[in-house]
Coordinates of N, CA and C in Angstrom, one line a residue:
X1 N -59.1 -33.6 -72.5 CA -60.3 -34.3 -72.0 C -61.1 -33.4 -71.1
X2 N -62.6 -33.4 -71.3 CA -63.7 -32.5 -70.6 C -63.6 -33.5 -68.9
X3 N -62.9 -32.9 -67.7 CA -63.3 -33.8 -66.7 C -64.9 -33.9 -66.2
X4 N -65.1 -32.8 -66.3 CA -66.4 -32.4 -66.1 C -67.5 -33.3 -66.7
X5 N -67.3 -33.5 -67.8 CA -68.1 -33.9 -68.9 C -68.3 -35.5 -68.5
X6 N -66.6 -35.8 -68.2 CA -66.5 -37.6 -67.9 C -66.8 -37.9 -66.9
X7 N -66.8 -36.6 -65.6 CA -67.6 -37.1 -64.2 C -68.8 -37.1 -64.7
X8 N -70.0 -36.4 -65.2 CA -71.1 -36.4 -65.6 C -71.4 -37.6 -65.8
X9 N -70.7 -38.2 -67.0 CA -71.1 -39.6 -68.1 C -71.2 -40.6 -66.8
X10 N -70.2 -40.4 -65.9 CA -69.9 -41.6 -65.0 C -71.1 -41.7 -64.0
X11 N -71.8 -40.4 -63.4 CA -72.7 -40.7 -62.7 C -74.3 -40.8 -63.8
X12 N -73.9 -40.9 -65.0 CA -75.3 -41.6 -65.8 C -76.2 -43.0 -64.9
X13 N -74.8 -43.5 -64.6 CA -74.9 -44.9 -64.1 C -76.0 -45.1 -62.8
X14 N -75.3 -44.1 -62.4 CA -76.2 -43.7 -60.5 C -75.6 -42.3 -59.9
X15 N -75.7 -42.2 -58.9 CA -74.9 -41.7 -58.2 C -74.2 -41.7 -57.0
X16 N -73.0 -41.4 -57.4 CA -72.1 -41.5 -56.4 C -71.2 -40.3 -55.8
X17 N -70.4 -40.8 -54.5 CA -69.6 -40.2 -54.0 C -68.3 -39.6 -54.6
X18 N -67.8 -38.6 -53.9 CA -66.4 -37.9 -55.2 C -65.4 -38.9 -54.7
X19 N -65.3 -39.7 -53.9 CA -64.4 -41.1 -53.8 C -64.6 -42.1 -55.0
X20 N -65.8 -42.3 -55.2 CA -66.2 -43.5 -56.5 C -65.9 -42.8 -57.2
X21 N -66.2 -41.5 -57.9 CA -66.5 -41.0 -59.1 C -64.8 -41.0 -59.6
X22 N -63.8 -40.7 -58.5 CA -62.3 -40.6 -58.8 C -62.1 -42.0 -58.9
X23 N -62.2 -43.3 -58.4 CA -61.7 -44.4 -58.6 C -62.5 -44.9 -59.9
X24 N -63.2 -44.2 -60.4 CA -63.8 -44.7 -61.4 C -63.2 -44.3 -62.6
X25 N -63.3 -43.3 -62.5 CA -62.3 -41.9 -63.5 C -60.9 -42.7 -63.8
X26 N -60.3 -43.1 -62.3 CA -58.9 -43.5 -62.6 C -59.0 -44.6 -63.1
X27 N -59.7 -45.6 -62.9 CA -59.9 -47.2 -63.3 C -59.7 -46.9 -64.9
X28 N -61.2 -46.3 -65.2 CA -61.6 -46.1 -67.1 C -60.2 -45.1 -67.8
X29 N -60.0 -44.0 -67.2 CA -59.6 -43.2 -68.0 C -58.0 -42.7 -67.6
X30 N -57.8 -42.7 -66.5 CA -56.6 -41.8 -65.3 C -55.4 -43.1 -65.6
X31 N -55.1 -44.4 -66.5 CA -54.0 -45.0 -66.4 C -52.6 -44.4 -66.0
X32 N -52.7 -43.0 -67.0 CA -51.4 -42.3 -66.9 C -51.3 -41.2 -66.1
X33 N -52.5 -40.6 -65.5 CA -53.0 -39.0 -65.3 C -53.8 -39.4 -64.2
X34 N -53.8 -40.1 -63.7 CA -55.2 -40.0 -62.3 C -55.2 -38.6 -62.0
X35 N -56.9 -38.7 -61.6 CA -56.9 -37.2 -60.7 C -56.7 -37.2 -59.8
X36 N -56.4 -36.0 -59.4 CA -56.6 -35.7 -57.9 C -58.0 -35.7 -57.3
X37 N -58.4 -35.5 -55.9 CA -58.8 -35.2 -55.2 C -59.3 -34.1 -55.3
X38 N -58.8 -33.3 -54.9 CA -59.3 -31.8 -54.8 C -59.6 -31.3 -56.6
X39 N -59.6 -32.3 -57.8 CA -60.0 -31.9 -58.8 C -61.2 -32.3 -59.2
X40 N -61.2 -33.3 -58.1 CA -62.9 -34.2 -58.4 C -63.7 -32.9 -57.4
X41 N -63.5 -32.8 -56.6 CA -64.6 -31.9 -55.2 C -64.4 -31.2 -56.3
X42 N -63.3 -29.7 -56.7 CA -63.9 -28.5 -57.2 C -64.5 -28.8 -58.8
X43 N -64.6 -30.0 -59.5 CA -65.5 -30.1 -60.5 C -66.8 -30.2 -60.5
X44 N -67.0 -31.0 -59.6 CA -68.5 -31.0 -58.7 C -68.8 -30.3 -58.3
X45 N -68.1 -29.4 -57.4 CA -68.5 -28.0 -56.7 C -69.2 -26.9 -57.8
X46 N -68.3 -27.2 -59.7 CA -69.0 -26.2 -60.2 C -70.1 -27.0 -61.0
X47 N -69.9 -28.1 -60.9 CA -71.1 -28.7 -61.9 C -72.3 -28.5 -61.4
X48 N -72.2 -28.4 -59.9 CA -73.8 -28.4 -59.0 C -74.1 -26.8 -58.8
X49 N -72.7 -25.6 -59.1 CA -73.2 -24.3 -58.8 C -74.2 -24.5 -60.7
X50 N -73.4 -25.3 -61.4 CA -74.4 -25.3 -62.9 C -75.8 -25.6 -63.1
X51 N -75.6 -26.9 -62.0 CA -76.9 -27.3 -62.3 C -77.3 -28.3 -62.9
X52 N -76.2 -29.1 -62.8 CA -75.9 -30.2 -63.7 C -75.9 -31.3 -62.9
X53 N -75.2 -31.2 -61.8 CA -75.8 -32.6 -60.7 C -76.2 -31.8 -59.6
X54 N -76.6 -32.6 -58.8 CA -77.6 -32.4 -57.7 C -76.8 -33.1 -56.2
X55 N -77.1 -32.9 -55.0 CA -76.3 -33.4 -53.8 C -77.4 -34.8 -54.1
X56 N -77.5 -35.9 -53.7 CA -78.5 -36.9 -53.6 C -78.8 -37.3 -52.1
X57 N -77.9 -36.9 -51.8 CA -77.2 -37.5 -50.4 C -76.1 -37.3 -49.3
X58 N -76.7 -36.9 -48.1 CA -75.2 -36.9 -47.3 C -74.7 -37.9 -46.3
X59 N -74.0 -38.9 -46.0 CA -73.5 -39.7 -45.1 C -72.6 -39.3 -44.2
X60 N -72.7 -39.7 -43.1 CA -71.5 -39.6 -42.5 C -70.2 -40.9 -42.2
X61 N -71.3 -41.7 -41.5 CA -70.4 -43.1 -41.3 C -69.9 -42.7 -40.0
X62 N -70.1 -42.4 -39.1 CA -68.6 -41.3 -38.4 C -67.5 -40.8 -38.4
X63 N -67.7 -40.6 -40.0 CA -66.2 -39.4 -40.2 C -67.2 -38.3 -40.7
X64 N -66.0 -37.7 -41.6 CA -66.8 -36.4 -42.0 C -67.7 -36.9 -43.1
X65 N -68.6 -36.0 -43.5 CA -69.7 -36.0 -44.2 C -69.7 -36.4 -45.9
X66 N -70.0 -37.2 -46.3 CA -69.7 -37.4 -48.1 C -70.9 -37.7 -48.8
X67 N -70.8 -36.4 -49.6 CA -72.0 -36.2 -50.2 C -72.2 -37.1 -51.4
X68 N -73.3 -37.5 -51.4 CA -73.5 -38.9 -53.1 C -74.6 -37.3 -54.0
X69 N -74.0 -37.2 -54.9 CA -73.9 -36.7 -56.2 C -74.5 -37.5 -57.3
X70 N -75.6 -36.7 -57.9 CA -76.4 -37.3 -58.8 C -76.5 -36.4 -59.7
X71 N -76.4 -36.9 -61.3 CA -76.7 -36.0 -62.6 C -77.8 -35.9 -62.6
X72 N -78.3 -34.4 -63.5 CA -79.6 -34.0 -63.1 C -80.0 -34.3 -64.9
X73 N -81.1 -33.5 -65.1 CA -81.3 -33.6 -66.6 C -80.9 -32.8 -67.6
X74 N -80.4 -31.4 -66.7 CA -79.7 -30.4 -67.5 C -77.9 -31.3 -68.1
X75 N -77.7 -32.0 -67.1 CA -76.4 -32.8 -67.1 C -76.7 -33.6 -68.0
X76 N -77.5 -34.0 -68.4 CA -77.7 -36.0 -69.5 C -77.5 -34.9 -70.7
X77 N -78.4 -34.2 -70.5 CA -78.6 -32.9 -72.0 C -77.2 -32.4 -72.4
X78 N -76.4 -32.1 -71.2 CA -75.3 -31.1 -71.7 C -73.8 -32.4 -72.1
X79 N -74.0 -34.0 -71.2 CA -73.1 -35.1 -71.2 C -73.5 -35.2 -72.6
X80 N -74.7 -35.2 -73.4 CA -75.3 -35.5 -74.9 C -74.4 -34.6 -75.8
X81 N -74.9 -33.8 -75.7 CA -74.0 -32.2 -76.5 C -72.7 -33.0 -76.6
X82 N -72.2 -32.9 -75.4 CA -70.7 -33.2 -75.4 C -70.2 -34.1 -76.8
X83 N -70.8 -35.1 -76.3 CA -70.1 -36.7 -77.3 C -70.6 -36.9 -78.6
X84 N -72.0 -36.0 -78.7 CA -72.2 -35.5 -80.4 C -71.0 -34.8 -81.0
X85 N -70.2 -33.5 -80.5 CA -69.9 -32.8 -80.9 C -68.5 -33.3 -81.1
X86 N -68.0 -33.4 -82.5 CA -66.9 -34.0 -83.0 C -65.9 -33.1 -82.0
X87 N -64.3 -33.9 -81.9 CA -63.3 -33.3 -81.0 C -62.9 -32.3 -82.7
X88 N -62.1 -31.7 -82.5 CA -61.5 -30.5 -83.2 C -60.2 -31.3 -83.6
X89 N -59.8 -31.2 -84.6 CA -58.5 -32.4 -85.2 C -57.5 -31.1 -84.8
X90 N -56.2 -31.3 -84.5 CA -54.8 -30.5 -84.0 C -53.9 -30.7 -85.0
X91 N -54.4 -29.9 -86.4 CA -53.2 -29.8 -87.0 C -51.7 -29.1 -86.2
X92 N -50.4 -30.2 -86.4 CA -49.5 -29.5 -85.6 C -48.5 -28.4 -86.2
X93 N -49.5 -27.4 -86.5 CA -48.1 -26.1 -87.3 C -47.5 -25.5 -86.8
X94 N -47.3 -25.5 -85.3 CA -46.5 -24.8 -84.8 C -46.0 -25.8 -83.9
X95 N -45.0 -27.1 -84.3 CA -44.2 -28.1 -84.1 C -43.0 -27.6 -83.5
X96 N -43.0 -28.2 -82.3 CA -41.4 -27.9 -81.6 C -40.5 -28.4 -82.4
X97 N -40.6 -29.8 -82.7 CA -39.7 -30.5 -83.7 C -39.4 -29.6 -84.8
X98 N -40.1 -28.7 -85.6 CA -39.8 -28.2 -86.6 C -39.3 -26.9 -86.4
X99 N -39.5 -25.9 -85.4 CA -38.6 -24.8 -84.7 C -37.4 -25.4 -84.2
X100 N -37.5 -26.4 -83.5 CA -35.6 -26.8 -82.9 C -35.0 -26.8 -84.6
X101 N -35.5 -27.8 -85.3 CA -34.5 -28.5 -86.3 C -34.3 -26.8 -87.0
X102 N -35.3 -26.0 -87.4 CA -34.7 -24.6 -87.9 C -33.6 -23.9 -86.7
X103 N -33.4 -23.8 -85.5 CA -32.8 -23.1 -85.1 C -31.4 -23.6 -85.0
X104 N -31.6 -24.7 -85.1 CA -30.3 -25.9 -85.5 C -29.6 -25.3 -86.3
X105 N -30.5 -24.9 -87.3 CA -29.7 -24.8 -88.6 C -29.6 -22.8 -88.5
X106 N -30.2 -22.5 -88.1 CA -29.8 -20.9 -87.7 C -28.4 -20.9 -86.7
X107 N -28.5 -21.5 -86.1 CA -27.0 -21.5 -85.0 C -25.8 -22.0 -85.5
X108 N -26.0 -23.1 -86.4 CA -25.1 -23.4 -86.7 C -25.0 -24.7 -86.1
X109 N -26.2 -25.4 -85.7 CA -26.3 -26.8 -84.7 C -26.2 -27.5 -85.8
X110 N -25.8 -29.2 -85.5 CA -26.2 -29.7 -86.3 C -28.1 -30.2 -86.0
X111 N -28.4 -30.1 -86.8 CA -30.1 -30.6 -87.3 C -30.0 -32.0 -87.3
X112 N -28.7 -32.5 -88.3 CA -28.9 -33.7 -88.4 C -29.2 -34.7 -87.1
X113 N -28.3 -34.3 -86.6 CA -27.9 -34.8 -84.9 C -29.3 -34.8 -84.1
X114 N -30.1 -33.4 -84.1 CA -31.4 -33.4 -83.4 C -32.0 -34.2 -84.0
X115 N -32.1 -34.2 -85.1 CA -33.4 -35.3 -85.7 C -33.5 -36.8 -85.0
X116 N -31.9 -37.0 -85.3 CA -31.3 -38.6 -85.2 C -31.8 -38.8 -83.4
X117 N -31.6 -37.7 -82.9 CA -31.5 -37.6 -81.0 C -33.3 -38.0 -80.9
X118 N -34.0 -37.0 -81.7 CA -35.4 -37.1 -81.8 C -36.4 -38.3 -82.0
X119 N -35.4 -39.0 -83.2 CA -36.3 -40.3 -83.9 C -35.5 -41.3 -83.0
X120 N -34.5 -41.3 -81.9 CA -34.0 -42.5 -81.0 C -35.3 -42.1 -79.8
X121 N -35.4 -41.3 -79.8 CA -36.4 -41.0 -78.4 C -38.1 -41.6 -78.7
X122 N -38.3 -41.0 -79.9 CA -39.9 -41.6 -80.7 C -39.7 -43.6 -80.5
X123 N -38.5 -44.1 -80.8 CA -38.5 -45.4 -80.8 C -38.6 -45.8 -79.7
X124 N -37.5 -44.9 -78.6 CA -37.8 -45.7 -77.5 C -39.0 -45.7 -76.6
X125 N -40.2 -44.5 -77.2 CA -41.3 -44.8 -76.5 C -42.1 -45.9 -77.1
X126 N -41.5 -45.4 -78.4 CA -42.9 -47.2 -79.4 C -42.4 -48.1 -79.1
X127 N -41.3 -48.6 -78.2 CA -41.4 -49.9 -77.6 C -41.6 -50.3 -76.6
X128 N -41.6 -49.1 -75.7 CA -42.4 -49.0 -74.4 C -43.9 -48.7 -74.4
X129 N -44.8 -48.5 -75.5 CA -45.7 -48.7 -76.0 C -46.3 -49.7 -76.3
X130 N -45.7 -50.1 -77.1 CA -45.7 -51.9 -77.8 C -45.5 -52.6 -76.7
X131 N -44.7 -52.7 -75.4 CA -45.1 -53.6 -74.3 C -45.8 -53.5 -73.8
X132 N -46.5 -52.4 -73.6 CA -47.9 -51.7 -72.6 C -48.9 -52.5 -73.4
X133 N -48.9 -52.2 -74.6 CA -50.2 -52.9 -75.7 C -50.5 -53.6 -75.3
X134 N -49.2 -55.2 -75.7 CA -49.2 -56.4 -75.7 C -49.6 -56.9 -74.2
X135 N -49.3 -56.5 -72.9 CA -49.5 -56.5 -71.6 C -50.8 -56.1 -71.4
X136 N -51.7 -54.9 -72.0 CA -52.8 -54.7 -71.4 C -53.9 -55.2 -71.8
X137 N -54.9 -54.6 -71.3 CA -56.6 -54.9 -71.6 C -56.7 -54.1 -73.1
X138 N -58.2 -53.8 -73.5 CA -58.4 -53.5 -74.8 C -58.6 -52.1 -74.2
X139 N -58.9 -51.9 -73.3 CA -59.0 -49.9 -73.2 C -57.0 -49.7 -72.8
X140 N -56.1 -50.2 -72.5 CA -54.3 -50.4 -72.6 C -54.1 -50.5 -74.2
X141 N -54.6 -51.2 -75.1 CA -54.6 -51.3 -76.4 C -55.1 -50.4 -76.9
X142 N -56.0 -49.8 -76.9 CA -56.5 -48.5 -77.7 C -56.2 -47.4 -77.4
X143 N -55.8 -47.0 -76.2 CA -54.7 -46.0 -76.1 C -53.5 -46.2 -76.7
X144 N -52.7 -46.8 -76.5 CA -51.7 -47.1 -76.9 C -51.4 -47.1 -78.1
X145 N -52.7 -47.7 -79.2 CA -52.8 -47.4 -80.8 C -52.7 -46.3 -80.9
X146 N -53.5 -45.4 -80.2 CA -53.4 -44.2 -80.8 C -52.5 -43.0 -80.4
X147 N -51.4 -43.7 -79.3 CA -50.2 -42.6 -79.1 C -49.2 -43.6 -80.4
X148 N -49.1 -44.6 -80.7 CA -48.2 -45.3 -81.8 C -48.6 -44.6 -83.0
X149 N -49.6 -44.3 -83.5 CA -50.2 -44.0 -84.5 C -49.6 -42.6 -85.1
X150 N -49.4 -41.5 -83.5 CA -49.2 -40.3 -83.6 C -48.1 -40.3 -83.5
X151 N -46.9 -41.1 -83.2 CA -45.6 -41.4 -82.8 C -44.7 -41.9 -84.3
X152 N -45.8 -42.8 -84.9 CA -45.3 -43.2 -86.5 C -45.4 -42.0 -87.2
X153 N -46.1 -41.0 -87.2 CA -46.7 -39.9 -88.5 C -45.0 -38.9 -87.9
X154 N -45.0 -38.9 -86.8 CA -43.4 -37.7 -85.9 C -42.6 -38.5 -86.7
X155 N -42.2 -39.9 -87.0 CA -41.2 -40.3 -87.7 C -41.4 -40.3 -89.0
X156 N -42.5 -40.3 -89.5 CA -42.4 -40.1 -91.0 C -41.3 -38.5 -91.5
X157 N -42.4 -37.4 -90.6 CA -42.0 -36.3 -90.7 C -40.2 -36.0 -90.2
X158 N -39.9 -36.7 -89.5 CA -38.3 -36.9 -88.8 C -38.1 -37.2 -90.3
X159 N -38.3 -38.2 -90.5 CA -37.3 -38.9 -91.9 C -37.1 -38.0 -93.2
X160 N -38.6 -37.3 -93.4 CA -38.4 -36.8 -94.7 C -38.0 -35.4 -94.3
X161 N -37.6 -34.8 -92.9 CA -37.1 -33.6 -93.0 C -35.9 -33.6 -92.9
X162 N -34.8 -34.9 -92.4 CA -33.4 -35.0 -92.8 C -33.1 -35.0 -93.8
X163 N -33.9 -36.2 -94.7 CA -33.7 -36.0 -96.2 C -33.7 -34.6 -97.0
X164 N -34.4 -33.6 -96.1 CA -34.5 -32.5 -97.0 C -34.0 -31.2 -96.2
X165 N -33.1 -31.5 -95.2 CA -31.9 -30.7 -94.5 C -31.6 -29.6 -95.2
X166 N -30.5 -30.1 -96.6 CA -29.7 -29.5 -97.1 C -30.9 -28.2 -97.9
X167 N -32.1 -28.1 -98.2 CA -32.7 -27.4 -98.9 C -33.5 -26.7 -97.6
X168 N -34.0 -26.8 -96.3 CA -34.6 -26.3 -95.8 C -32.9 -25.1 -95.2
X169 N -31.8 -25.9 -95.0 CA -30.9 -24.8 -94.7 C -30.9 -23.9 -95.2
X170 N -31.2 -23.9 -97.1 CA -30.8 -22.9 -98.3 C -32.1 -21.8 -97.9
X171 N -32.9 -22.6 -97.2 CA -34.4 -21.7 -97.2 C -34.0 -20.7 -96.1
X172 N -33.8 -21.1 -95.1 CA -33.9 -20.3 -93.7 C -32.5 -19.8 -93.6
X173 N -31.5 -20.2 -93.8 CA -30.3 -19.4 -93.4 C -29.6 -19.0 -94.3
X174 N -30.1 -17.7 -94.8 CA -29.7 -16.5 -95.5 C -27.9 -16.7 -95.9

């Protein structure tokens, strides 16, 4: 995820302080990952060396000074770009899953055993998934669809590479 991009989107709205802009970040997007602090200032620090937001404002309140931050029009232009521009799909060909289960079978491990170890671990997140689902809001549910989604296709691939153990051994260990 572009943080840069998603503070941008967030101050479409108005402009705010790097306190809102992280409580907002974390509210919408941060369930699992909040940001930090110091990742909100230094994204701002380069968005405004870009040119993409502007200071709007400085307060103090009598503490120290907090600047309210406003997207400029180079920013609406460049947040536009962003969400046009399709994400890049991650074919996974260089799969840890599929390096362990070969070196399994190079060592002399059993494979079988990883897989089985592998596809008990996939389950026990898709039910800790499936609770999160059923427990949350619709942005808890749409995340969640789509780490299940990516968690079902790991078990497909689990399944059909046990089944074909005995012939990936004949392949790779000479």
């Amino acid at each position: 995820m572009s943080i840069g991009h998603t503070l941008l989107g967030l101050l479409e709205s108005g402009p705010r302080h790097g306190y809102d802009l992280k409580r907002a970040f974390d509210e919408k997007f941060g369930h699992d990952r909040p940001l930090h602090y110091g990742q909100v200032y230094a994204t701002m620090s380069r968005l405004l060396k870009n040119g993409l937001v502007e200071v709007d404002g400085v307060e103090s309140d009598g503490g120290p000074e907090r600047k309210r931050y406003a997207i400029t029009d180079a920013g609406v232009t460049d947040v536009s770009a962003w969400l046009e521009q399709p994400e890049k799909p991650e074919p996974y060909l260089q799969s840890t899953l599929y390096t362990k289960a070969v070196l399994a079978l190079l060592t002399g491990r059993s494979a079988a055993d990883l897989l089985d170890n592998q596809r008990s671990e996939h389950l026990r997140l898709m039910r800790t998934l499936t609770d999160r689902k059923r427990k949350g809001d619709l942005a808890d549910q749409l995340i969640c669809d789509h780490a299940l989604f990516h968690l079902e296709a790991d078990l497909r691939w689990l399944e059909m590479t046990a089944a074909r153990l005995d012939q990936l051994a004949e392949v790779v260990a000479p």
